[in-house]
Every structure is written in C-alpha cells, then in structure tokens.
Short mmCIF file of C-alpha atoms and ligand atoms in Angstrom, two decimals:
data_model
loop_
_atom_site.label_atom_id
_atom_site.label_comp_id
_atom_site.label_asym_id
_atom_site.label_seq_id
_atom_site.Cartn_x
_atom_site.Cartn_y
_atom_site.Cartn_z
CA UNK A 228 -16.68 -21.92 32.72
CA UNK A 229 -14.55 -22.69 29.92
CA UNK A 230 -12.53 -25.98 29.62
CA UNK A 231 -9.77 -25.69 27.41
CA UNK A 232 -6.58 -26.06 27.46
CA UNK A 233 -3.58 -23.18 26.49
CA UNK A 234 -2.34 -26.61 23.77
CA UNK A 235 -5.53 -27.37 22.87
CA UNK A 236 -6.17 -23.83 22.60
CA UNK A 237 -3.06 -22.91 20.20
CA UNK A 238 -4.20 -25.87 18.07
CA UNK A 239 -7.04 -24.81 17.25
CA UNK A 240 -5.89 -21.28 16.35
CA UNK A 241 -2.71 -22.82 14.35
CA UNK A 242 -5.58 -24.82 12.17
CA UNK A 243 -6.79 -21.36 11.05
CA UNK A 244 -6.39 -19.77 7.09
CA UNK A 245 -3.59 -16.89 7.70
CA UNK A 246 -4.28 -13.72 4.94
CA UNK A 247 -4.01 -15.77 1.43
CA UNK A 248 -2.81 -12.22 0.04
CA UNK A 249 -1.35 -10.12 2.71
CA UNK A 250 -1.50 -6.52 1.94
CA UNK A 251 1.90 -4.96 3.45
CA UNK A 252 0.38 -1.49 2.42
CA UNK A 253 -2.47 -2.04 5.50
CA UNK A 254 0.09 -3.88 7.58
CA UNK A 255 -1.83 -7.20 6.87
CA UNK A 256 -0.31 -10.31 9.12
CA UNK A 257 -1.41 -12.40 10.84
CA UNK A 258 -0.48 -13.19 14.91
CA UNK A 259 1.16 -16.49 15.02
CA UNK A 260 -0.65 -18.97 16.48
CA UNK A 261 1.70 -19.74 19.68
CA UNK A 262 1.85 -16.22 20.49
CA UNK A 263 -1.98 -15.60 20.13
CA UNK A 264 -2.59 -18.22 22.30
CA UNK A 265 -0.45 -16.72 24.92
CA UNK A 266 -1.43 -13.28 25.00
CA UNK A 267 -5.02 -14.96 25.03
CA UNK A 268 -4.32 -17.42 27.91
CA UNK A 269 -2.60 -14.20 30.37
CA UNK A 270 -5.93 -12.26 29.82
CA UNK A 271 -7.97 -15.04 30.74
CA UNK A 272 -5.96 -15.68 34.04
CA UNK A 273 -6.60 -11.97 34.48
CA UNK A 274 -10.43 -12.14 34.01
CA UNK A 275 -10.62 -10.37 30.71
CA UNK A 276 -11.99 -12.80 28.35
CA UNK A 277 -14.72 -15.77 29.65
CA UNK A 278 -18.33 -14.05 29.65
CA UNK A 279 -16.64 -10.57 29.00
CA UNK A 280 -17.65 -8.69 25.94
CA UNK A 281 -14.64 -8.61 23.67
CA UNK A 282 -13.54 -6.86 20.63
CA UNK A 283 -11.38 -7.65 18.28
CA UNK A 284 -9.68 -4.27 16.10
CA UNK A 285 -8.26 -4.75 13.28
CA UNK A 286 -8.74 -8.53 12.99
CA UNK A 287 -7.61 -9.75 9.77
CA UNK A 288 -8.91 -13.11 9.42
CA UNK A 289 -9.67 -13.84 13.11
CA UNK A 290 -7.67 -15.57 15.08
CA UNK A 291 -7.52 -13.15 18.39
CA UNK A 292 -11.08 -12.97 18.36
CA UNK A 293 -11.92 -16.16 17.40
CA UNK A 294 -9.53 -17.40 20.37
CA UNK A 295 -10.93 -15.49 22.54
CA UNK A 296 -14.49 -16.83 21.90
CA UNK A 297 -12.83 -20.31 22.46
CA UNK A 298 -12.19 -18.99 26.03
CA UNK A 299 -15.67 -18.16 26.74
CA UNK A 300 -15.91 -14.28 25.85
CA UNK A 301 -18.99 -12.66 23.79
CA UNK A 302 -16.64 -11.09 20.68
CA UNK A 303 -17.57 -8.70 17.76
CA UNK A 304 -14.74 -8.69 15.10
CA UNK A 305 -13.83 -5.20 13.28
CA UNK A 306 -12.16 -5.51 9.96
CA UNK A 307 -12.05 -3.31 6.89
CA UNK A 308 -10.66 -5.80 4.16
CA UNK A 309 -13.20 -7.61 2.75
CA UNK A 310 -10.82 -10.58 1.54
CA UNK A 311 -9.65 -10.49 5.19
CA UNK A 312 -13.08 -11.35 6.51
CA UNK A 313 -14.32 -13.46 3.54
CA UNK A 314 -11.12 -16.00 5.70
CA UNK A 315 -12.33 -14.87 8.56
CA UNK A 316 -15.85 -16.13 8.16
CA UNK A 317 -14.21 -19.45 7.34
CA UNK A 318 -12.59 -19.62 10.48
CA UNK A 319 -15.45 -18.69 12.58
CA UNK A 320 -17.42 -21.74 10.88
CA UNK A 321 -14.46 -23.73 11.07
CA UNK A 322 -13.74 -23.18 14.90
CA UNK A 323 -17.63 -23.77 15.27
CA UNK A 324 -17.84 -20.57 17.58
CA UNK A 325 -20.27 -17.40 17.27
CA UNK A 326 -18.94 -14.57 16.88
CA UNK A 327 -20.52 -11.07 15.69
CA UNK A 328 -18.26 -9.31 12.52
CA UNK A 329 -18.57 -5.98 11.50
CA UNK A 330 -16.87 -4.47 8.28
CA UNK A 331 -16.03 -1.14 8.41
CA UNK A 332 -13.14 1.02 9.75
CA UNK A 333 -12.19 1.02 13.32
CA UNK A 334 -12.69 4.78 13.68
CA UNK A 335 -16.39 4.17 13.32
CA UNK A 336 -17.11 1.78 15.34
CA UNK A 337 -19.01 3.58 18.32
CA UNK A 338 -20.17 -0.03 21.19
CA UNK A 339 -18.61 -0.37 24.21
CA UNK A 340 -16.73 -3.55 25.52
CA UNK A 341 -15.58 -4.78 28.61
CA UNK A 342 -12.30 -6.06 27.06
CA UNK A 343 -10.19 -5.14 23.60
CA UNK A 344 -7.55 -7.43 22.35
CA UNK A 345 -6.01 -6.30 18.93
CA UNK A 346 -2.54 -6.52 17.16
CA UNK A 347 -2.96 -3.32 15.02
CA UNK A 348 -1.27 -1.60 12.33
CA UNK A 349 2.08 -0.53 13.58
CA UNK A 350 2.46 2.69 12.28
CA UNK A 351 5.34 1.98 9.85
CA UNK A 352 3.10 2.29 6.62
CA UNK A 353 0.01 3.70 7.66
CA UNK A 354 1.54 6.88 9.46
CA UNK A 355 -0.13 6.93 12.82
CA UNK A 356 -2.47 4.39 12.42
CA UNK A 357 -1.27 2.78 15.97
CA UNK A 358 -2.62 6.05 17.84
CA UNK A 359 -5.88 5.14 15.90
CA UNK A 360 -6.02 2.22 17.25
CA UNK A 361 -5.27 2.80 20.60
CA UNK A 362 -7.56 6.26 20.96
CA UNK A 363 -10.05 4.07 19.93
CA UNK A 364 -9.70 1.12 22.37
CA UNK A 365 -9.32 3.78 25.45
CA UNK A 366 -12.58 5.42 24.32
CA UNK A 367 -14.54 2.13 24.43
CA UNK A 368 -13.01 -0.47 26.79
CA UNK A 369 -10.87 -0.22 30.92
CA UNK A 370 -8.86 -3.25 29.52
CA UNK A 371 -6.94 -3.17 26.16
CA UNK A 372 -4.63 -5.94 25.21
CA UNK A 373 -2.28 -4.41 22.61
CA UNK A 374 1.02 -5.54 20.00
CA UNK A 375 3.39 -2.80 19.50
CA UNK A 376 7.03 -2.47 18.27
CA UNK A 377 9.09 -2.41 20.78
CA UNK A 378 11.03 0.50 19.13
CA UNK A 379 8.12 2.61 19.95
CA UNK A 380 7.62 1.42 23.95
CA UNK A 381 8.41 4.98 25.34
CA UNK A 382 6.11 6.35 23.25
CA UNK A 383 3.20 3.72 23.65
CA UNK A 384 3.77 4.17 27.80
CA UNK A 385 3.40 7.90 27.72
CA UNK A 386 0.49 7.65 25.20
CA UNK A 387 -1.33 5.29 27.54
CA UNK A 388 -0.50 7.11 30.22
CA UNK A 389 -1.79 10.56 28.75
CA UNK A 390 -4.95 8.09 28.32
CA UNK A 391 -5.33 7.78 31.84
CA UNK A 392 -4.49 3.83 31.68
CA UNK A 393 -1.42 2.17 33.41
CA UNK A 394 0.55 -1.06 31.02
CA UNK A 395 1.92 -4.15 32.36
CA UNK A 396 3.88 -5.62 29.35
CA UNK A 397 5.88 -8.87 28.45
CA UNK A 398 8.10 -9.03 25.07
CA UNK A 399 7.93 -11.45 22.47
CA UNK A 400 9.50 -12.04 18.54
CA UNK A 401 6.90 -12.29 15.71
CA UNK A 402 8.36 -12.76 11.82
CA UNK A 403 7.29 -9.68 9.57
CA UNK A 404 7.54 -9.58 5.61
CA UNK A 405 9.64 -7.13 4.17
CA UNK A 406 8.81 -4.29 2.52
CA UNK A 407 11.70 -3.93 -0.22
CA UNK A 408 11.83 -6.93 -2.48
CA UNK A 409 15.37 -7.28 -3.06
CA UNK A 410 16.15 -8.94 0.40
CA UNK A 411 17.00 -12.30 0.51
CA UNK A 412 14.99 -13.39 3.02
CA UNK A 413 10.80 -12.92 2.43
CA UNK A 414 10.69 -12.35 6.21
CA UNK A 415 12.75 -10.34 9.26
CA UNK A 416 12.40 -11.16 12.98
CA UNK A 417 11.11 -7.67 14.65
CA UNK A 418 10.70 -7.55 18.65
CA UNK A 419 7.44 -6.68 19.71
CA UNK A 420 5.91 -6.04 23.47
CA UNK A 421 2.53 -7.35 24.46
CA UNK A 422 0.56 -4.77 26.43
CA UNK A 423 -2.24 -5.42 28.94
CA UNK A 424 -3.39 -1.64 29.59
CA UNK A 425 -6.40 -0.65 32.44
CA UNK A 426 -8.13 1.99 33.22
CA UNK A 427 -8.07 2.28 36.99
N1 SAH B 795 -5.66 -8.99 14.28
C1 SAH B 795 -5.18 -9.82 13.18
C2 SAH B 795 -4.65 -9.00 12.02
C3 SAH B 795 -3.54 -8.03 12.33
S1 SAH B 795 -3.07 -7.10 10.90
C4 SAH B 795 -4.15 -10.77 13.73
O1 SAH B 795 -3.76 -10.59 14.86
O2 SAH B 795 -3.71 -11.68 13.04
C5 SAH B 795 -3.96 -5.58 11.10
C6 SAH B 795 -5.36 -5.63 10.48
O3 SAH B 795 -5.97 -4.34 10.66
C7 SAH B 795 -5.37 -5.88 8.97
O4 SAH B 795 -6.23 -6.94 8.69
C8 SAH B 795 -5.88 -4.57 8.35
O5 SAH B 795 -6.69 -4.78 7.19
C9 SAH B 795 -6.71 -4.01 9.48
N2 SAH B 795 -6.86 -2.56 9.48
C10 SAH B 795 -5.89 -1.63 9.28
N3 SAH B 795 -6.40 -0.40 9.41
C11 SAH B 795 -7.73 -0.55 9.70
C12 SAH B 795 -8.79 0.35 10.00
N4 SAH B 795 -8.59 1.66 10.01
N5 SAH B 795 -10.02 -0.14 10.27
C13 SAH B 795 -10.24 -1.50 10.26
N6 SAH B 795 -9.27 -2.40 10.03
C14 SAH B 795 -8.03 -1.94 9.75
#
C-alpha cells in the first residue's frame, strides 16, 4: 500500500525539470503536472498502477512514469532522446524512486506489462506516429492509459476498437507550443481526451 496523497502527489511531479530544449520536430512536451497527477490518480482507483508493472512510452523526462512509481507500480521508462533522459535521470534521483530506463525507440521494445500509461506523439509532425504508439501498447499491455487530440477521437475509438480493446475517456486542456514562429503567443490551448483502454 501506497500512502500518498493526489496534492502531495502533483507536488512532487510539479518539482520536476520539464524538456530544457523541447524538440517540436519529435513532439517533445511535457504533461503538466496537475493533469499527470490526475490521469495517474483515476488509474490507481482503477487498480492499474500500485504493484503493477508499468511502462512508460515515450517519456520525455519522466514525469508519468516517475508518478506512477510514487503510487506504488514497478515502471520501466522508454525514451529515444538522449537529452530527454539525461532530465529524466535527474528526476528519478530527485523523486528518490527506482525506476528501470531504457533508450531506444518504442517500436523495439519487445517486455510485457500489466499497465501502459503514455502521452505520445500526436501525429501532427511525425505522420502516424500515434498508431505507433498505440499498436505498440495493445501488443504488450490489457490496460493502456493514452493522450490524444481530441480532433482525432473517432479515429482513436475505431482504432482501439479494431484492437480488440474498449475506451472509457474524460477530456482535458493542455498548452502546446506553436509550430510557426510568427504567432504572438509561444503557446495555443489544444483539447485533448484522456483514454483508459482494456482488453476484455
Ligand atoms: N511522456 C512525456 C513526454 C511526452 S512527449 C510526458 O508526458 O511529459 C513524447 C515523447 O516521445 C518525446 O520525449 C519524444 O522524444 C518521444 N518519442 C517520440 N517518438 C518516439 C519513438 N519512436 N520512440 C521513443 N520515444 C519517442
């Protein structure tokens, strides 16, 4: 049993180093704190996190995984940018947990979990690379917590579905840079839907 609480909890997570050079081209940003501790906090209530083996695709420097360790799961973090994980070793020492990283891409990674939680790419630079991510997560894991656009819902239900797993989903606002430099503001609010897939 794990005693902490969701405040503590987003704290700890809002304490962590966000991407010191975010690379737009990879999709590179980080989930904001209050928000990861949300979508951490519902998969707890539903089971998916204390003493489950967890994965964390696509994690940037962290802070899904790492919150999810908080809560008591046994997490391996998968991240291809080596500046990304140099901040997310940091934060592992930092938020005194253990957790097991692994650089490479997500396409390779071949272990089986009982739970994925991942914000990944959304598909808007790297064409496609949210199917990646998501054929991925149904080939290793019955539970797969999930960020999407909410532009593409209809599309992310009937690719789940074609997976064989059913989606409960809540929506939520996160802040995204821009891509063209000669807006005003450096960032845009763009709705996104939380996903908690399963393989029944
Ligand atoms: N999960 C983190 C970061 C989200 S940004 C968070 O919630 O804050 C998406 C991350 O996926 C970036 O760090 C990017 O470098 C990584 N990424 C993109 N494509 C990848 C791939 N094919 N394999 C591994 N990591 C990838």
């Amino acid at each position: 049993m794990i005693e902490i609480s969701k405040g503590a909890l987003a704290k700890v997570l809002s304490s962590l180093q966000k991407f010191a050079n975010q690379k737009v081209s990879v999709e590179q940003y980080s989930t904001p704190s209050e928000l990861a501790a949300e979508v951490l906090w519902q998969a707890q209530l539903q089971g998916d996190i204390d003493e489950k083996t967890v994965l964390d695709l696509g994690a940037g420097t962290g802070i899904l995984g790492i919150g999810a360790a908080l809560l008591g799961g046994k997490v391996t973090l998968i991240e291809q940018d080596e500046e990304a994980l140099e901040i997310a070793k940091r934060n592992v020492t930092q938020a005194k947990v253990d957790v097991k990283i692994v650089k490479g891409l997500v396409e390779d990674y071949a272990e089986k979990a009982d739970t994925i939680i991942m914000n990944p790419p959304f598909g808007t630079k790297q064409i496609h690379a949210d199917r990646a991510f998501l054929d991925k997560a149904f080939s290793l894991a019955p539970v797969v917590w999930s960020m999407h656009k909410t532009s593409t819902h209809p599309f992310i239900l009937s690719y789940a579905k074609e997976a064989g797993y059913s989606a409960t989903f809540f929506p939520a606002v996160i802040q995204l840079p821009h891509s063209q430099s000669f807006h005003k503001k450096p960032v845009k609010p763009v709705e996104i839907t939380v996903y908690r897939f399963i393989r029944p």
